[in-house]
Short mmCIF file of C-alpha atoms in Angstrom, two decimals:
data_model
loop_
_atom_site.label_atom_id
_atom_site.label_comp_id
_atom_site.label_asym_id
_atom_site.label_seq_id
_atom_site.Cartn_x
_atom_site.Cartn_y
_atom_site.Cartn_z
CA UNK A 32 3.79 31.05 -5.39
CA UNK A 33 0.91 32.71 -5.99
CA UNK A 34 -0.14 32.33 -9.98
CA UNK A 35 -3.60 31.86 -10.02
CA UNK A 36 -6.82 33.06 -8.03
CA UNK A 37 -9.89 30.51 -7.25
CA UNK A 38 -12.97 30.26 -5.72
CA UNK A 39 -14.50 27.20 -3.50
CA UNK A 40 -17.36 26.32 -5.09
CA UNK A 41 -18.26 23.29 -2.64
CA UNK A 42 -17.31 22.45 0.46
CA UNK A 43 -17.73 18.65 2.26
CA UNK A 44 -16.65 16.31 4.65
CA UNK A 45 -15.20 12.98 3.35
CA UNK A 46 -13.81 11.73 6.86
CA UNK A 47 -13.56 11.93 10.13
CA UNK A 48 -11.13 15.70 10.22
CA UNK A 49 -11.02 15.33 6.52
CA UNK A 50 -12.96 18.16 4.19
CA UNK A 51 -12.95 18.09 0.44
CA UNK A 52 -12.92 21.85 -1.64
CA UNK A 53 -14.19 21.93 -5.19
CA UNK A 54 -12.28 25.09 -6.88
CA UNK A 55 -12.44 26.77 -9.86
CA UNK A 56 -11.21 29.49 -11.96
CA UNK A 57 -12.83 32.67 -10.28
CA UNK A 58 -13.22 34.23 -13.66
CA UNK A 59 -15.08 31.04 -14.71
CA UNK A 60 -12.55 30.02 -17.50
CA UNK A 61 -10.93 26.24 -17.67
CA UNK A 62 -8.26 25.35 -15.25
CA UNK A 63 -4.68 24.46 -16.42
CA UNK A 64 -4.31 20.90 -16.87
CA UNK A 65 -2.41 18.63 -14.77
CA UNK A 66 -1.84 14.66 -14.20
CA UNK A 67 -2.41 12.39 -11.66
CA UNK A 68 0.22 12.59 -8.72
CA UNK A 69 -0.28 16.96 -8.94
CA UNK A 70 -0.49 18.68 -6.14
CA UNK A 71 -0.36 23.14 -5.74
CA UNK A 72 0.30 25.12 -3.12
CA UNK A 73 -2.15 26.92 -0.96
CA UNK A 74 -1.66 30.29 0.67
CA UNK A 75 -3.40 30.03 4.00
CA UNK A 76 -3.24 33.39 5.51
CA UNK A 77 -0.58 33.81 8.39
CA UNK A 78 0.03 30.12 8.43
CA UNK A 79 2.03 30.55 4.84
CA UNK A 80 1.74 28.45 2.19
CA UNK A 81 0.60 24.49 2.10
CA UNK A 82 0.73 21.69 -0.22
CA UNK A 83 -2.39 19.66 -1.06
CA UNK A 84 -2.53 16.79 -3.62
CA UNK A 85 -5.27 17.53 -6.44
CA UNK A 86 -7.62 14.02 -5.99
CA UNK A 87 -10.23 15.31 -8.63
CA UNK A 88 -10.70 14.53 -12.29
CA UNK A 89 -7.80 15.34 -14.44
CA UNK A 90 -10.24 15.47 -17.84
CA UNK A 91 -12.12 18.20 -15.42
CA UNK A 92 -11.37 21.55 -16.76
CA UNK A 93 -13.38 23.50 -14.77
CA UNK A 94 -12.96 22.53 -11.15
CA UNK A 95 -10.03 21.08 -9.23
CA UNK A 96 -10.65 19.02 -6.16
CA UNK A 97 -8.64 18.91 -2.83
CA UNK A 98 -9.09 17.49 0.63
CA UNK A 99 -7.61 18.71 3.98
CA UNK A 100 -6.90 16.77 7.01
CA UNK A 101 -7.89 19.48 9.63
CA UNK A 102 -4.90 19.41 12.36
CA UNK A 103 -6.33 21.87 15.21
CA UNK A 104 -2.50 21.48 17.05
CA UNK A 105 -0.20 21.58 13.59
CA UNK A 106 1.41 24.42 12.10
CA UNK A 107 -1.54 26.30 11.40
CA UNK A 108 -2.68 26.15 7.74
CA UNK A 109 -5.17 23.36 7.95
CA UNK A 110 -6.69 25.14 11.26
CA UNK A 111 -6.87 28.40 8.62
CA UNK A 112 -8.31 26.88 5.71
CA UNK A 113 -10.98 25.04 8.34
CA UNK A 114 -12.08 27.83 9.43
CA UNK A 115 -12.50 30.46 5.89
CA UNK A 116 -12.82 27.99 3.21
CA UNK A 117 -16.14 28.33 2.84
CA UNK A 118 -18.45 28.16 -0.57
CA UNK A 119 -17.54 31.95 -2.13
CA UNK A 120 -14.04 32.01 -0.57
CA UNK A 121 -11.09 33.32 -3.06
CA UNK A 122 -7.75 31.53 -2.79
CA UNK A 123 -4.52 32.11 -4.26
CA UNK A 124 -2.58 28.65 -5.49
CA UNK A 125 0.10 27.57 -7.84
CA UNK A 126 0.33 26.63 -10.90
CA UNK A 127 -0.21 22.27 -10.55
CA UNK A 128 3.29 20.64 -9.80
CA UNK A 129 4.24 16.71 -10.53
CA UNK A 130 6.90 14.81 -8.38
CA UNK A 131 5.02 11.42 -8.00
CA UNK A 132 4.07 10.80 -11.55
CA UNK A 133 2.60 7.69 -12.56
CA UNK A 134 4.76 6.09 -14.33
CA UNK A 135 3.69 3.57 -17.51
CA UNK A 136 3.50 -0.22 -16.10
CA UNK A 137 1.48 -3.44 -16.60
CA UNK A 138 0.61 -3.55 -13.11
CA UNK A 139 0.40 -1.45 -10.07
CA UNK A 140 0.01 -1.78 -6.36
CA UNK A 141 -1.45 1.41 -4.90
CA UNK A 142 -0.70 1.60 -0.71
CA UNK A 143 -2.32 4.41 1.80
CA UNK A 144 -2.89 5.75 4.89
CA UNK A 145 -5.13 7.86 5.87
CA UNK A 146 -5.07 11.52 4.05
CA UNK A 147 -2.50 9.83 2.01
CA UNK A 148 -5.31 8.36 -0.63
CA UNK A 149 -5.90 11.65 -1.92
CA UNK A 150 -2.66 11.65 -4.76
CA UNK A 151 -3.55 7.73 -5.34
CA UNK A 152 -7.20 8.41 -6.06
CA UNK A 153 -6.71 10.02 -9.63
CA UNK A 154 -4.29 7.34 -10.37
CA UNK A 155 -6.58 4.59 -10.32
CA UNK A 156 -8.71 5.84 -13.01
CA UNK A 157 -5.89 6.08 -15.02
CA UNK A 158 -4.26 2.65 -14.23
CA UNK A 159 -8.04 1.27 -15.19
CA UNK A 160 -8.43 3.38 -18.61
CA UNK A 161 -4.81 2.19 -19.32
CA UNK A 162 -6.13 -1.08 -18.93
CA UNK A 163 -3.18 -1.87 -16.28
CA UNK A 164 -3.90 -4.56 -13.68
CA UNK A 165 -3.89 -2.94 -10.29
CA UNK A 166 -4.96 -2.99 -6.46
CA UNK A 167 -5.26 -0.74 -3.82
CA UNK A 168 -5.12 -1.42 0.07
CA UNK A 169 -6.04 1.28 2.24
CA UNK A 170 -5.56 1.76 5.74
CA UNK A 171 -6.70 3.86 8.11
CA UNK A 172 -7.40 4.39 12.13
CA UNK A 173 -11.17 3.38 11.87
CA UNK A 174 -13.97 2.96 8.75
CA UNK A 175 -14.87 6.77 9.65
CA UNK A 176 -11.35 8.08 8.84
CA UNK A 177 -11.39 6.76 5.35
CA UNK A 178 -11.49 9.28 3.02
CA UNK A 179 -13.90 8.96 0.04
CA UNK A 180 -14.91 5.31 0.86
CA UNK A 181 -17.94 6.09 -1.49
CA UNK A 182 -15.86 6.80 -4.06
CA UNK A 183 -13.70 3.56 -3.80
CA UNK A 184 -16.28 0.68 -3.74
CA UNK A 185 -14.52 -1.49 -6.43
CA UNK A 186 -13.31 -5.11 -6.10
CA UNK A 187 -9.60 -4.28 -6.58
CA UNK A 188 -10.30 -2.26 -3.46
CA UNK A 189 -9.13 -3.38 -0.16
CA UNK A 190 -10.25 -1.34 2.86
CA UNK A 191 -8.88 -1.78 6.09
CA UNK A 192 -9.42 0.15 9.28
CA UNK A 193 -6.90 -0.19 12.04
CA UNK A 194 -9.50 -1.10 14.48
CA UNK A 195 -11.13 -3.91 12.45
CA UNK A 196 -8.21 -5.50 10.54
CA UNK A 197 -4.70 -4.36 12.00
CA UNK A 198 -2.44 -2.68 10.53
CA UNK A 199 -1.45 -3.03 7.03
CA UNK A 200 0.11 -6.86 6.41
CA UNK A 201 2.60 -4.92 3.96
CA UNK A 202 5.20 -8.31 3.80
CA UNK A 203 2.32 -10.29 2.34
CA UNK A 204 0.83 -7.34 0.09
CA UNK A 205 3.65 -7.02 -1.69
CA UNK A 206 4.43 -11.19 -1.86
CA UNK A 207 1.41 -10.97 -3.50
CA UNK A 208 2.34 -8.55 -6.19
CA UNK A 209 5.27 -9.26 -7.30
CA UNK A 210 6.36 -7.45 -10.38
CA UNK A 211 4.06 -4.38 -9.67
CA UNK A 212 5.26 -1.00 -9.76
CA UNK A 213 4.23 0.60 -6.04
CA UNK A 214 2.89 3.50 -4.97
CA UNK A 215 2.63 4.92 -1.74
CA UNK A 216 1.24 7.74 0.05
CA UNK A 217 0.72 8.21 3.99
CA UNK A 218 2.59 8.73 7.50
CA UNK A 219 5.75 7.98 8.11
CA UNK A 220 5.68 4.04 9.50
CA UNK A 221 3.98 3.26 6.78
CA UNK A 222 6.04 5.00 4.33
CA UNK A 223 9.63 3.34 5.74
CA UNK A 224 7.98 0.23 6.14
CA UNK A 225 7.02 -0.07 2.23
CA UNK A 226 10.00 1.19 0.99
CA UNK A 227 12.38 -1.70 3.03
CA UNK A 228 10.01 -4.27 2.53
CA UNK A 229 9.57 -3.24 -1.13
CA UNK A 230 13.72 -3.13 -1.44
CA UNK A 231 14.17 -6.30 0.08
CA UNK A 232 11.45 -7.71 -2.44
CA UNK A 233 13.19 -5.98 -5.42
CA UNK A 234 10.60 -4.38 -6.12
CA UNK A 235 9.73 -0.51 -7.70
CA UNK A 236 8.56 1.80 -4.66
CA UNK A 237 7.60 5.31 -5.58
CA UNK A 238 6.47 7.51 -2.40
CA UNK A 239 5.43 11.10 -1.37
CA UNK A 240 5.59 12.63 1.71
CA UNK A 241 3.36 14.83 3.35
CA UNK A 242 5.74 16.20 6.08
CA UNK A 243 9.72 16.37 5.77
CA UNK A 244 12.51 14.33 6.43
CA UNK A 245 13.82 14.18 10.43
CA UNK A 246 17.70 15.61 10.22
CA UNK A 247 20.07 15.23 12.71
CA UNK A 248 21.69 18.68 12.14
CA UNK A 249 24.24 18.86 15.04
CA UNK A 250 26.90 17.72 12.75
CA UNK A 251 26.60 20.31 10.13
CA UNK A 252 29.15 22.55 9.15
CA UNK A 253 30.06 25.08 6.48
CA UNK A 254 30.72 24.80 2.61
CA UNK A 255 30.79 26.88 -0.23
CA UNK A 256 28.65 27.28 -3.10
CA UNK A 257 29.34 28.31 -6.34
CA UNK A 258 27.70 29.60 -9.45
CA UNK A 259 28.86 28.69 -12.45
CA UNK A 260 27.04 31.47 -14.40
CA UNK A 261 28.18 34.44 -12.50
CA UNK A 262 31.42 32.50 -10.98
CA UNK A 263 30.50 33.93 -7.66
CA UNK A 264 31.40 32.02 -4.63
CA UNK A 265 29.50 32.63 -1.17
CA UNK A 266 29.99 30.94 1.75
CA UNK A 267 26.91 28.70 3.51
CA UNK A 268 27.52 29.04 7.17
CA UNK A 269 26.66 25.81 9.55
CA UNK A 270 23.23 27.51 10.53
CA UNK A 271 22.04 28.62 7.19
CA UNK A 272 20.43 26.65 4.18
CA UNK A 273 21.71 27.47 0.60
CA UNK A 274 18.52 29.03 -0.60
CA UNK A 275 19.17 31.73 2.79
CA UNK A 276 22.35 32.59 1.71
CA UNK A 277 21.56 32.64 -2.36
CA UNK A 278 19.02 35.18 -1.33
CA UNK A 279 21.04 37.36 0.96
CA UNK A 280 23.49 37.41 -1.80
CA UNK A 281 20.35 39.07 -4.20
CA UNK A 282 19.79 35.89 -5.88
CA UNK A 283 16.09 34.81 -6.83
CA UNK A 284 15.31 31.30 -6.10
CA UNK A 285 11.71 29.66 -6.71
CA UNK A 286 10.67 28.41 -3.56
CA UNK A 287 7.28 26.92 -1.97
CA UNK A 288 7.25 25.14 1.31
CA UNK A 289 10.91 25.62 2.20
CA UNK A 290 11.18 21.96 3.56
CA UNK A 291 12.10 19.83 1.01
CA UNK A 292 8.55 18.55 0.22
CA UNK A 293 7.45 20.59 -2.79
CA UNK A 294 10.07 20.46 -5.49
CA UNK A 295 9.81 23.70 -6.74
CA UNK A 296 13.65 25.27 -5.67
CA UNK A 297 15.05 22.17 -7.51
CA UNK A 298 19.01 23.51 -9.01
CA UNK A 299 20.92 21.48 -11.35
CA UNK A 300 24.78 20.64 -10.26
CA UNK A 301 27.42 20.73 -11.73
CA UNK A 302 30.02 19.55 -9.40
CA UNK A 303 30.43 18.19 -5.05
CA UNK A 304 29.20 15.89 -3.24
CA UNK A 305 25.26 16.10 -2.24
CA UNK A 306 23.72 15.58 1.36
CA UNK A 307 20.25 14.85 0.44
CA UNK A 308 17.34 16.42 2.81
CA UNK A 309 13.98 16.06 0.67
CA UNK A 310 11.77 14.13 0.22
CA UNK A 311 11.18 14.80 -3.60
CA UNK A 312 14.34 13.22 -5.33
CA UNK A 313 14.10 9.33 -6.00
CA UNK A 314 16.86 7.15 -4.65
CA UNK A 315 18.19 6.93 -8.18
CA UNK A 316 17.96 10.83 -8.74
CA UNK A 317 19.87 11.15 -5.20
CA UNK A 318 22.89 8.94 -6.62
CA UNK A 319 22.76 10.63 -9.60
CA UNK A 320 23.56 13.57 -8.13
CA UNK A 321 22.26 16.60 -10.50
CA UNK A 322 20.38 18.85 -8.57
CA UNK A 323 19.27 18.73 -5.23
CA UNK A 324 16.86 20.95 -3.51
CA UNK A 325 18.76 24.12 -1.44
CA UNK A 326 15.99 24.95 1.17
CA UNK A 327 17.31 21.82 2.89
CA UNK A 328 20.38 19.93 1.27
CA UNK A 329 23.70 20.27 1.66
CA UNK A 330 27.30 19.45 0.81
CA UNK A 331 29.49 16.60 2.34
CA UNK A 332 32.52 18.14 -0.08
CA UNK A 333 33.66 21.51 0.51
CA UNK A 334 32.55 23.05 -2.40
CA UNK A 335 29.29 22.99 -4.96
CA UNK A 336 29.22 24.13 -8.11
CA UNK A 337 25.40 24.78 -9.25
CA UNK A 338 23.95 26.09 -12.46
CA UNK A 339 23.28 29.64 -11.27
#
């Protein structure tokens, strides 16, 4: 994971729990570029390694922007990152990574909650320079737990806390924009509710998620693997994921957050049946069915042929 060093240059708080780090090369050369919908990976000490969407300018060469919703009871890496990321502080991140592009259209519709605005904020400058219609409604507990409300004072803008206008009317939001390509970024209800509202509308939803999928795993049960380079064939017990046993076996696999999340252990197939687990693939890449991501998927056949 670790490609790159940076510094934090600035540190501030954007929200209620939220806090925004500027970074830049620590050597004080230009950043490698990236688009809108980017996000790298963090190492954050014993915690491991998170994800954070970059929410900065992507014209910017010389500092990268991301904001972290501090979660004193979660896993650990916002708590870390909290308490060290400080103006001075080194970090070690990834190269920038892409699995909610924006895609070309004549009109978007831009939905969030909460920390979720931070991958939607770049792509509103660049639905405006494209001269694309768009809109943005943006939902979150309270006014104080909007992130960069400064930042999004514009009359295609529609804030709405929780406590002063419900919760998001997403039936009538997207009624109202038919025809637009959606994006969507933010907890889980919100997430599900878009994405069968948006079906039912016909319309295209594109999503990320923060967090990964919930698996019923009782019913799992073992399947082979093999690689069609090497023509090896190893066996992926009930209780192990594909990247465990591909790296018992000696093999190297790219891997990040190890929950389906990140994209980086994506592996073409070749051949079997795929049980999807991440939350990176689009519903059309899923039924396509050439790769899949082995730190969580599986097979329903007995056998997967992957180009290893």
């Amino acid at each position: 994971m670790t490609d790159l060093t940076v510094r934090v240059t600035d540190r501030r708080d954007v929200a209620e729990g939220v806090f925004a780090l500027e970074l830049a090369d620590v050597d004080g050369g230009p950043l490698p570029h990236w688009t809108p919908g980017a996000h790298i990976d963090v190492s954050a000490g014993a915690a491991g390694v998170r994800q954070y969407s970059l929410c900065g300018d992507p014209a910017d060469e010389r500092h990268w922007r991301i904001a972290v919703l501090h979660e004193p009871a979660g896993r650990g890496g916002s708590d870390h990152l909290h308490r060290t990321a400080e103006p001075g502080t080194e970090l070690r991140v990834s190269l920038p990574r892409n699995n909610f592009e924006l895609v070309p259209s004549d009109a978007y519709l831009f939905v969030a909650g909460g920390i979720g605005i931070t991958p939607i904020l770049p792509m509103l400058a660049a639905a405006q320079r494209a001269g694309a219609r768009w809109s943005l409604y943006y939902g979150a507990r309270t006014r104080a737990h909007l992130s960069f409300e400064s930042e999004l004072r514009h009359q295609r803008v529609h804030l709405m806390p929780q406590d002063e206008t419900g919760l998001l009317p997403i039936a009538a939001i997207l009624a109202e924009h038919a025809g637009s390509t959606v994006y969507c970024c933010g907890p889980e209800p919100l997430l599900n509710v878009v994405e069968t509202e948006g079906a039912l509308a016909g319309l295209e939803v594109r999503t990320e998620r923060f967090v990964p999928l919930q698996v019923d795993t009782t019913g799992d049960r073992a399947f082979e693997v093999r690689l069609a380079r090497s023509g090896r064939t190893l066996r992926v017990a009930a209780d192990r994921t594909i990247v465990e046993v591909l790296e018992s076996a000696g093999i190297e696999v790219i891997t990040s957050c190890r929950e389906g999340t990140c994209g980086s252990c994506e592996t073409p197939v070749l051949e079997g049946e795929i049980e999807h687990r991440d939350t990176v693939l689009t519903a059309a890449e899923r039924a396509a069915g050439a790769t899949l991501m082995p730190c969580v998927s599986r097979s329903r056949s007995d056998l997967l042929v992957l180009d290893l």
